[in-house]
PDB file of C-alpha atoms in Angstrom:
ATOM      1  CA  MET A1491      57.207-172.862  56.791  1.00  0.00           C
ATOM      2  CA  GLY A1492      56.021-172.195  53.248  1.00  0.00           C
ATOM      3  CA  ILE A1493      57.484-173.393  49.958  1.00  0.00           C
ATOM      4  CA  ALA A1494      59.252-170.054  49.490  1.00  0.00           C
ATOM      5  CA  ASP A1495      60.872-170.501  52.908  1.00  0.00           C
ATOM      6  CA  LEU A1496      62.008-174.011  52.026  1.00  0.00           C
ATOM      7  CA  LEU A1497      63.589-172.707  48.835  1.00  0.00           C
ATOM      8  CA  ALA A1498      65.202-169.818  50.695  1.00  0.00           C
ATOM      9  CA  GLY A1499      66.830-172.397  52.935  1.00  0.00           C
ATOM     10  CA  VAL A1500      68.748-173.855  49.983  1.00  0.00           C
ATOM     11  CA  SER A1501      69.498-170.575  48.235  1.00  0.00           C
ATOM     12  CA  GLY A1502      72.964-170.602  46.694  1.00  0.00           C
ATOM     13  CA  ARG A1503      73.176-174.403  46.704  1.00  0.00           C
ATOM     14  CA  GLY A1504      72.096-174.886  43.081  1.00  0.00           C
ATOM     15  CA  ASP A1505      69.126-174.515  40.768  1.00  0.00           C
ATOM     16  CA  PHE A1506      65.661-175.294  42.116  1.00  0.00           C
ATOM     17  CA  GLY A1507      62.433-175.108  40.148  1.00  0.00           C
ATOM     18  CA  VAL A1508      58.847-175.583  41.294  1.00  0.00           C
ATOM     19  CA  TRP A1509      55.475-175.603  39.550  1.00  0.00           C
ATOM     20  CA  LEU A1510      52.315-176.155  41.590  1.00  0.00           C
ATOM     21  CA  GLY A1511      48.773-175.886  40.307  1.00  0.00           C
ATOM     22  CA  GLY A1512      45.582-177.623  39.337  1.00  0.00           C
ATOM     23  CA  LEU A1513      44.627-179.985  36.551  1.00  0.00           C
ATOM     24  CA  ASP A1514      43.203-176.949  34.777  1.00  0.00           C
ATOM     25  CA  GLY A1515      46.812-175.923  34.131  1.00  0.00           C
ATOM     26  CA  HIS A1516      46.597-172.822  36.324  1.00  0.00           C
ATOM     27  CA  ALA A1517      49.722-172.337  38.448  1.00  0.00           C
ATOM     28  CA  VAL A1518      49.320-171.162  42.032  1.00  0.00           C
ATOM     29  CA  PHE A1519      53.034-171.188  42.898  1.00  0.00           C
ATOM     30  CA  THR A1520      56.103-171.133  40.676  1.00  0.00           C
ATOM     31  CA  HIS A1521      59.795-170.682  41.270  1.00  0.00           C
ATOM     32  CA  ASP A1522      62.199-170.704  38.312  1.00  0.00           C
ATOM     33  CA  ALA A1523      59.701-173.014  36.640  1.00  0.00           C
ATOM     34  CA  ASP A1524      60.855-172.174  33.108  1.00  0.00           C
ATOM     35  CA  ARG A1525      64.508-173.020  33.714  1.00  0.00           C
ATOM     36  CA  ALA A1526      65.451-176.304  32.033  1.00  0.00           C
ATOM     37  CA  HIS A1527      67.392-178.977  33.908  1.00  0.00           C
ATOM     38  CA  TYR A1528      68.931-182.194  32.662  1.00  0.00           C
ATOM     39  CA  SER A1529      65.807-184.329  32.451  1.00  0.00           C
ATOM     40  CA  ALA A1530      67.142-187.580  33.908  1.00  0.00           C
ATOM     41  CA  SER A1531      64.291-190.124  33.914  1.00  0.00           C
ATOM     42  CA  THR A1532      61.460-187.596  33.727  1.00  0.00           C
ATOM     43  CA  MET A1533      61.810-187.957  29.921  1.00  0.00           C
ATOM     44  CA  LYS A1534      60.342-191.447  30.254  1.00  0.00           C
ATOM     45  CA  LEU A1535      56.840-189.986  30.608  1.00  0.00           C
ATOM     46  CA  PRO A1536      56.803-188.440  27.094  1.00  0.00           C
ATOM     47  CA  VAL A1537      58.304-191.694  25.783  1.00  0.00           C
ATOM     48  CA  ALA A1538      55.370-193.631  27.277  1.00  0.00           C
ATOM     49  CA  MET A1539      52.908-191.155  25.778  1.00  0.00           C
ATOM     50  CA  ALA A1540      54.541-191.428  22.353  1.00  0.00           C
ATOM     51  CA  MET A1541      54.313-195.206  22.604  1.00  0.00           C
ATOM     52  CA  MET A1542      50.599-195.050  23.350  1.00  0.00           C
ATOM     53  CA  ARG A1543      50.011-192.728  20.399  1.00  0.00           C
ATOM     54  CA  LYS A1544      51.584-195.342  18.160  1.00  0.00           C
ATOM     55  CA  VAL A1545      49.480-198.050  19.833  1.00  0.00           C
ATOM     56  CA  GLU A1546      46.348-196.000  19.100  1.00  0.00           C
ATOM     57  CA  ALA A1547      47.486-195.645  15.483  1.00  0.00           C
ATOM     58  CA  ALA A1548      48.021-199.443  15.275  1.00  0.00           C
ATOM     59  CA  GLU A1549      51.711-198.892  14.551  1.00  0.00           C
ATOM     60  CA  LEU A1550      52.634-200.683  17.760  1.00  0.00           C
ATOM     61  CA  ALA A1551      50.834-203.135  20.061  1.00  0.00           C
ATOM     62  CA  LEU A1552      51.278-203.588  23.798  1.00  0.00           C
ATOM     63  CA  ASP A1553      51.391-207.368  23.348  1.00  0.00           C
ATOM     64  CA  GLN A1554      53.916-207.364  20.496  1.00  0.00           C
ATOM     65  CA  PRO A1555      57.147-209.235  21.256  1.00  0.00           C
ATOM     66  CA  VAL A1556      60.358-207.248  21.631  1.00  0.00           C
ATOM     67  CA  THR A1557      63.760-208.891  21.866  1.00  0.00           C
ATOM     68  CA  VAL A1558      65.683-207.472  24.816  1.00  0.00           C
ATOM     69  CA  HIS A1559      69.093-206.267  23.644  1.00  0.00           C
ATOM     70  CA  ASN A1560      71.648-203.675  24.673  1.00  0.00           C
ATOM     71  CA  ASP A1561      72.903-202.166  21.434  1.00  0.00           C
ATOM     72  CA  PHE A1562      71.433-198.920  20.142  1.00  0.00           C
ATOM     73  CA  ALA A1563      72.093-196.263  17.509  1.00  0.00           C
ATOM     74  CA  SER A1564      73.648-193.139  19.012  1.00  0.00           C
ATOM     75  CA  ALA A1565      72.145-189.711  18.418  1.00  0.00           C
ATOM     76  CA  ALA A1566      75.693-188.585  17.599  1.00  0.00           C
ATOM     77  CA  ASP A1567      77.423-191.427  15.761  1.00  0.00           C
ATOM     78  CA  GLY A1568      78.002-195.135  16.135  1.00  0.00           C
ATOM     79  CA  ARG A1569      76.379-197.387  18.713  1.00  0.00           C
ATOM     80  CA  PHE A1570      76.021-197.429  22.491  1.00  0.00           C
ATOM     81  CA  GLY A1571      74.806-199.641  25.300  1.00  0.00           C
ATOM     82  CA  VAL A1572      73.192-198.955  28.649  1.00  0.00           C
ATOM     83  CA  ASN A1573      75.493-199.135  31.679  1.00  0.00           C
ATOM     84  CA  SER A1574      74.051-202.000  33.719  1.00  0.00           C
ATOM     85  CA  ALA A1575      75.870-200.825  36.855  1.00  0.00           C
ATOM     86  CA  GLU A1576      73.826-197.617  36.849  1.00  0.00           C
ATOM     87  CA  ASP A1577      70.469-199.214  36.042  1.00  0.00           C
ATOM     88  CA  GLU A1578      68.589-200.018  39.245  1.00  0.00           C
ATOM     89  CA  ALA A1579      65.970-202.220  37.531  1.00  0.00           C
ATOM     90  CA  PRO A1580      67.396-205.745  37.249  1.00  0.00           C
ATOM     91  CA  ALA A1581      64.347-207.506  35.798  1.00  0.00           C
ATOM     92  CA  THR A1582      64.898-206.170  32.282  1.00  0.00           C
ATOM     93  CA  TRP A1583      68.521-207.276  32.324  1.00  0.00           C
ATOM     94  CA  ALA A1584      67.473-210.788  33.315  1.00  0.00           C
ATOM     95  CA  LYS A1585      65.575-210.977  30.006  1.00  0.00           C
ATOM     96  CA  LEU A1586      68.564-210.195  27.738  1.00  0.00           C
ATOM     97  CA  GLY A1587      68.246-212.188  24.535  1.00  0.00           C
ATOM     98  CA  GLU A1588      64.619-213.088  25.247  1.00  0.00           C
ATOM     99  CA  GLN A1589      61.365-211.692  23.895  1.00  0.00           C
ATOM    100  CA  VAL A1590      59.008-209.788  26.155  1.00  0.00           C
ATOM    101  CA  PRO A1591      55.776-207.839  25.445  1.00  0.00           C
ATOM    102  CA  LEU A1592      56.132-204.131  24.737  1.00  0.00           C
ATOM    103  CA  GLY A1593      53.682-203.409  27.560  1.00  0.00           C
ATOM    104  CA  TRP A1594      55.960-205.214  30.001  1.00  0.00           C
ATOM    105  CA  LEU A1595      58.849-202.992  28.941  1.00  0.00           C
ATOM    106  CA  ALA A1596      56.684-199.895  29.392  1.00  0.00           C
ATOM    107  CA  THR A1597      55.854-201.001  32.916  1.00  0.00           C
ATOM    108  CA  GLU A1598      59.537-201.554  33.708  1.00  0.00           C
ATOM    109  CA  MET A1599      60.357-198.142  32.205  1.00  0.00           C
ATOM    110  CA  ILE A1600      57.914-196.222  34.396  1.00  0.00           C
ATOM    111  CA  THR A1601      57.386-198.258  37.564  1.00  0.00           C
ATOM    112  CA  LYS A1602      61.009-199.392  37.981  1.00  0.00           C
ATOM    113  CA  SER A1603      62.615-196.588  35.933  1.00  0.00           C
ATOM    114  CA  SER A1604      64.560-199.148  33.894  1.00  0.00           C
ATOM    115  CA  ASN A1605      67.034-197.452  31.574  1.00  0.00           C
ATOM    116  CA  LEU A1606      67.381-200.509  29.363  1.00  0.00           C
ATOM    117  CA  ALA A1607      63.606-200.819  28.994  1.00  0.00           C
ATOM    118  CA  THR A1608      63.437-197.115  28.164  1.00  0.00           C
ATOM    119  CA  ASP A1609      65.901-197.384  25.305  1.00  0.00           C
ATOM    120  CA  LEU A1610      64.084-200.432  23.953  1.00  0.00           C
ATOM    121  CA  VAL A1611      60.763-198.562  23.966  1.00  0.00           C
ATOM    122  CA  LEU A1612      62.379-195.426  22.570  1.00  0.00           C
ATOM    123  CA  GLU A1613      63.933-197.440  19.755  1.00  0.00           C
ATOM    124  CA  LEU A1614      60.406-198.418  18.661  1.00  0.00           C
ATOM    125  CA  THR A1615      58.724-195.053  19.147  1.00  0.00           C
ATOM    126  CA  GLY A1616      61.600-192.965  17.823  1.00  0.00           C
ATOM    127  CA  VAL A1617      63.196-189.967  19.492  1.00  0.00           C
ATOM    128  CA  ASP A1618      61.298-187.562  17.224  1.00  0.00           C
ATOM    129  CA  ALA A1619      57.922-188.954  18.296  1.00  0.00           C
ATOM    130  CA  ALA A1620      58.816-188.665  21.985  1.00  0.00           C
ATOM    131  CA  ASN A1621      60.124-185.141  21.507  1.00  0.00           C
ATOM    132  CA  ALA A1622      56.956-184.214  19.580  1.00  0.00           C
ATOM    133  CA  VAL A1623      54.837-185.072  22.634  1.00  0.00           C
ATOM    134  CA  LEU A1624      56.968-182.832  24.820  1.00  0.00           C
ATOM    135  CA  ALA A1625      56.997-180.064  22.232  1.00  0.00           C
ATOM    136  CA  GLU A1626      53.206-180.185  21.871  1.00  0.00           C
ATOM    137  CA  TYR A1627      52.583-179.323  25.499  1.00  0.00           C
ATOM    138  CA  GLY A1628      55.810-177.598  26.491  1.00  0.00           C
ATOM    139  CA  SER A1629      57.367-174.204  25.871  1.00  0.00           C
ATOM    140  CA  GLY A1630      60.219-175.391  23.674  1.00  0.00           C
ATOM    141  CA  ALA A1631      62.741-175.211  26.510  1.00  0.00           C
ATOM    142  CA  SER A1632      62.451-178.968  27.126  1.00  0.00           C
ATOM    143  CA  VAL A1633      63.657-181.525  24.593  1.00  0.00           C
ATOM    144  CA  ILE A1634      64.280-185.237  24.104  1.00  0.00           C
ATOM    145  CA  ARG A1635      67.254-185.768  21.826  1.00  0.00           C
ATOM    146  CA  ARG A1636      68.728-189.127  22.802  1.00  0.00           C
ATOM    147  CA  GLY A1637      68.393-192.342  24.723  1.00  0.00           C
ATOM    148  CA  ILE A1638      69.662-193.061  28.215  1.00  0.00           C
ATOM    149  CA  ASP A1639      73.450-193.620  28.462  1.00  0.00           C
ATOM    150  CA  ASP A1640      74.181-192.465  24.918  1.00  0.00           C
ATOM    151  CA  VAL A1641      77.759-191.497  25.822  1.00  0.00           C
ATOM    152  CA  GLY A1642      78.641-190.391  22.308  1.00  0.00           C
ATOM    153  CA  ALA A1643      75.728-187.970  22.296  1.00  0.00           C
ATOM    154  CA  GLN A1644      76.638-186.777  25.789  1.00  0.00           C
ATOM    155  CA  ALA A1645      80.163-186.024  24.601  1.00  0.00           C
ATOM    156  CA  ALA A1646      78.680-184.070  21.703  1.00  0.00           C
ATOM    157  CA  LYS A1647      76.535-182.116  24.201  1.00  0.00           C
ATOM    158  CA  ILE A1648      73.318-183.645  22.885  1.00  0.00           C
ATOM    159  CA  SER A1649      71.192-183.721  26.008  1.00  0.00           C
ATOM    160  CA  ASN A1650      67.644-184.219  27.243  1.00  0.00           C
ATOM    161  CA  LEU A1651      66.213-181.203  29.058  1.00  0.00           C
ATOM    162  CA  MET A1652      63.111-180.648  31.177  1.00  0.00           C
ATOM    163  CA  SER A1653      61.704-177.600  32.927  1.00  0.00           C
ATOM    164  CA  PRO A1654      59.208-177.840  35.803  1.00  0.00           C
ATOM    165  CA  ALA A1655      56.622-175.890  33.804  1.00  0.00           C
ATOM    166  CA  ASP A1656      56.912-178.176  30.796  1.00  0.00           C
ATOM    167  CA  LEU A1657      56.735-181.369  32.846  1.00  0.00           C
ATOM    168  CA  ALA A1658      53.686-179.914  34.595  1.00  0.00           C
ATOM    169  CA  ALA A1659      52.072-179.213  31.224  1.00  0.00           C
ATOM    170  CA  VAL A1660      52.633-182.822  30.177  1.00  0.00           C
ATOM    171  CA  LEU A1661      51.154-184.051  33.460  1.00  0.00           C
ATOM    172  CA  VAL A1662      48.118-181.789  33.016  1.00  0.00           C
ATOM    173  CA  ALA A1663      47.618-183.328  29.571  1.00  0.00           C
ATOM    174  CA  VAL A1664      47.889-186.848  30.994  1.00  0.00           C
ATOM    175  CA  GLY A1665      45.559-186.002  33.856  1.00  0.00           C
ATOM    176  CA  ASN A1666      42.889-184.716  31.491  1.00  0.00           C
ATOM    177  CA  ASP A1667      43.174-187.479  28.898  1.00  0.00           C
ATOM    178  CA  LYS A1668      39.896-189.418  29.132  1.00  0.00           C
ATOM    179  CA  SER A1669      40.949-192.074  26.607  1.00  0.00           C
ATOM    180  CA  ALA A1670      42.053-195.618  27.410  1.00  0.00           C
ATOM    181  CA  SER A1671      45.615-194.519  26.650  1.00  0.00           C
ATOM    182  CA  GLY A1672      45.390-191.770  29.225  1.00  0.00           C
ATOM    183  CA  GLU A1673      44.157-194.204  31.838  1.00  0.00           C
ATOM    184  CA  TYR A1674      46.939-196.627  30.931  1.00  0.00           C
ATOM    185  CA  VAL A1675      49.653-193.993  31.374  1.00  0.00           C
ATOM    186  CA  ARG A1676      48.150-192.733  34.645  1.00  0.00           C
ATOM    187  CA  ASP A1677      48.100-196.275  36.016  1.00  0.00           C
ATOM    188  CA  LEU A1678      51.749-196.719  35.041  1.00  0.00           C
ATOM    189  CA  LEU A1679      52.638-193.523  36.904  1.00  0.00           C
ATOM    190  CA  ALA A1680      50.610-194.578  39.942  1.00  0.00           C
ATOM    191  CA  GLY A1681      52.562-197.850  40.000  1.00  0.00           C
ATOM    192  CA  ASN A1682      55.925-196.096  40.366  1.00  0.00           C
ATOM    193  CA  THR A1683      57.918-197.953  43.014  1.00  0.00           C
ATOM    194  CA  TRP A1684      60.465-195.151  43.605  1.00  0.00           C
ATOM    195  CA  ASN A1685      58.549-193.024  46.100  1.00  0.00           C
ATOM    196  CA  GLY A1686      61.078-191.031  48.093  1.00  0.00           C
ATOM    197  CA  GLU A1687      60.016-187.581  46.905  1.00  0.00           C
ATOM    198  CA  ILE A1688      56.412-186.364  46.363  1.00  0.00           C
ATOM    199  CA  PRO A1689      54.740-189.517  47.772  1.00  0.00           C
ATOM    200  CA  ALA A1690      56.899-189.231  50.913  1.00  0.00           C
ATOM    201  CA  GLY A1691      55.355-185.833  51.633  1.00  0.00           C
ATOM    202  CA  VAL A1692      51.697-186.893  51.498  1.00  0.00           C
ATOM    203  CA  PRO A1693      49.791-189.432  53.595  1.00  0.00           C
ATOM    204  CA  GLU A1694      50.573-193.069  52.865  1.00  0.00           C
ATOM    205  CA  GLY A1695      48.065-194.597  50.480  1.00  0.00           C
ATOM    206  CA  THR A1696      47.400-191.356  48.593  1.00  0.00           C
ATOM    207  CA  ARG A1697      47.316-191.954  44.846  1.00  0.00           C
ATOM    208  CA  VAL A1698      50.248-190.130  43.253  1.00  0.00           C
ATOM    209  CA  GLU A1699      50.738-190.495  39.495  1.00  0.00           C
ATOM    210  CA  HIS A1700      54.353-189.429  39.186  1.00  0.00           C
ATOM    211  CA  LYS A1701      57.655-189.840  37.405  1.00  0.00           C
ATOM    212  CA  ASN A1702      60.893-188.933  39.070  1.00  0.00           C
ATOM    213  CA  GLY A1703      64.479-188.811  37.889  1.00  0.00           C
ATOM    214  CA  TRP A1704      67.914-188.721  39.420  1.00  0.00           C
ATOM    215  CA  ASP A1705      71.577-188.534  38.469  1.00  0.00           C
ATOM    216  CA  LEU A1706      74.715-186.866  39.773  1.00  0.00           C
ATOM    217  CA  ARG A1707      73.525-183.596  41.403  1.00  0.00           C
ATOM    218  CA  ILE A1708      70.048-184.235  39.966  1.00  0.00           C
ATOM    219  CA  ARG A1709      66.821-185.093  41.804  1.00  0.00           C
ATOM    220  CA  HIS A1710      63.436-184.368  40.217  1.00  0.00           C
ATOM    221  CA  ASP A1711      59.855-185.457  40.713  1.00  0.00           C
ATOM    222  CA  GLY A1712      56.626-184.469  39.037  1.00  0.00           C
ATOM    223  CA  GLY A1713      53.189-185.876  39.588  1.00  0.00           C
ATOM    224  CA  ILE A1714      49.457-185.609  39.968  1.00  0.00           C
ATOM    225  CA  VAL A1715      48.397-185.917  43.614  1.00  0.00           C
ATOM    226  CA  ARG A1716      44.829-187.104  44.172  1.00  0.00           C
ATOM    227  CA  PRO A1717      43.628-186.389  47.727  1.00  0.00           C
ATOM    228  CA  PRO A1718      40.405-188.212  48.648  1.00  0.00           C
ATOM    229  CA  ASP A1719      38.959-185.016  50.106  1.00  0.00           C
ATOM    230  CA  ALA A1720      40.069-182.341  47.641  1.00  0.00           C
ATOM    231  CA  GLU A1721      40.665-181.669  43.965  1.00  0.00           C
ATOM    232  CA  PRO A1722      43.777-183.211  42.368  1.00  0.00           C
ATOM    233  CA  PHE A1723      46.828-181.007  42.084  1.00  0.00           C
ATOM    234  CA  VAL A1724      49.996-181.116  39.995  1.00  0.00           C
ATOM    235  CA  LEU A1725      53.409-180.607  41.567  1.00  0.00           C
ATOM    236  CA  VAL A1726      56.805-180.617  39.871  1.00  0.00           C
ATOM    237  CA  VAL A1727      60.100-179.981  41.623  1.00  0.00           C
ATOM    238  CA  CYS A1728      63.420-180.066  39.763  1.00  0.00           C
ATOM    239  CA  THR A1729      66.725-179.784  41.604  1.00  0.00           C
ATOM    240  CA  THR A1730      70.250-179.519  40.224  1.00  0.00           C
ATOM    241  CA  SER A1731      72.400-178.851  43.242  1.00  0.00           C
ATOM    242  CA  ASP A1732      75.186-179.776  45.602  1.00  0.00           C
ATOM    243  CA  LEU A1733      72.674-181.064  48.156  1.00  0.00           C
ATOM    244  CA  ALA A1734      73.193-184.609  49.345  1.00  0.00           C
ATOM    245  CA  ASP A1735      70.745-186.787  47.437  1.00  0.00           C
ATOM    246  CA  GLN A1736      68.756-187.614  50.578  1.00  0.00           C
ATOM    247  CA  ASP A1737      68.476-183.911  51.368  1.00  0.00           C
ATOM    248  CA  ALA A1738      67.191-183.177  47.861  1.00  0.00           C
ATOM    249  CA  GLN A1739      64.576-185.891  48.317  1.00  0.00           C
ATOM    250  CA  LYS A1740      63.589-184.454  51.696  1.00  0.00           C
ATOM    251  CA  LEU A1741      63.247-180.997  50.159  1.00  0.00           C
ATOM    252  CA  ILE A1742      60.863-182.293  47.491  1.00  0.00           C
ATOM    253  CA  ALA A1743      58.885-184.214  50.113  1.00  0.00           C
ATOM    254  CA  ALA A1744      58.663-181.090  52.302  1.00  0.00           C
ATOM    255  CA  ILE A1745      57.364-179.051  49.356  1.00  0.00           C
ATOM    256  CA  ALA A1746      54.794-181.772  48.676  1.00  0.00           C
ATOM    257  CA  ALA A1747      53.753-181.675  52.335  1.00  0.00           C
ATOM    258  CA  GLU A1748      53.181-177.917  52.095  1.00  0.00           C
ATOM    259  CA  ALA A1749      51.050-178.408  49.001  1.00  0.00           C
ATOM    260  CA  TRP A1750      49.105-181.161  50.750  1.00  0.00           C
ATOM    261  CA  ASP A1751      48.471-178.980  53.800  1.00  0.00           C
ATOM    262  CA  HIS A1752      46.912-176.373  51.486  1.00  0.00           C
ATOM    263  CA  ARG A1753      44.979-178.821  49.321  1.00  0.00           C
ATOM    264  CA  HIS A1754      41.630-177.295  50.289  1.00  0.00           C
ATOM    265  CA  ASP A1755      42.847-173.820  49.342  1.00  0.00           C
ATOM    266  CA  LEU A1756      45.812-174.257  47.026  1.00  0.00           C
ATOM    267  CA  GLU A1757      45.882-170.546  46.218  1.00  0.00           C
ATOM    268  CA  ALA A1758      46.980-169.905  49.807  1.00  0.00           C
ATOM    269  CA  VAL A1759      50.335-171.613  49.279  1.00  0.00           C
ATOM    270  CA  GLN A1760      53.290-169.307  49.865  1.00  0.00           C
TER     271      GLN A1760
END
């Protein structure tokens, strides 16, 4: 069963987007790849990249202390805090009121997908800097406008959006970045501990540099897969649907398995 067949099996259940190709940026399979979805935690990758740009410019330092707090300026008006009940990364919350290194927060943001750590990093980088990274590589359909759990901004319909094609373009940029910053971000992605999507569809132990995201009706994953016996490939799958969350994860894993099976001849994917 090819990727097109897998997508046909969920036709009418929601919006599904796929981008598959090489680190040269050439797509071999796409399906609604330009349609933007709510980004969920996939926006944390451009945030990490914006942070590293500021580290390179000596505006930030990975070892600088940051006081962990839960009070942020809204993109709409007023202040907001992250909902701890919806943040599945408890280590950051255990540090409330304490100082931790910026690099530690970045690790929590990517490897644990901590929402609180994300907003702390984003507060230092600035939304504009994170959005500029996405805009540089993307089509303009994807944007970062606010932090996680900014309920005032949500009410004002200020949202973060991501298309499969734009996330793929960001991943291609990361995959081709030969600098120390590029290596740092790739290692963060490879350390992701939430591995129920793309990594579940490839052999255990395969290096997958990926960032996923999930919310109500949302399940996304995008990453660079590095087979030991073939060239790396980039896969992004975004789903906004009425599928049960486990079924959405299984769909992404099945698409990854198809890509893996064609890793020696990616152009043959159907």
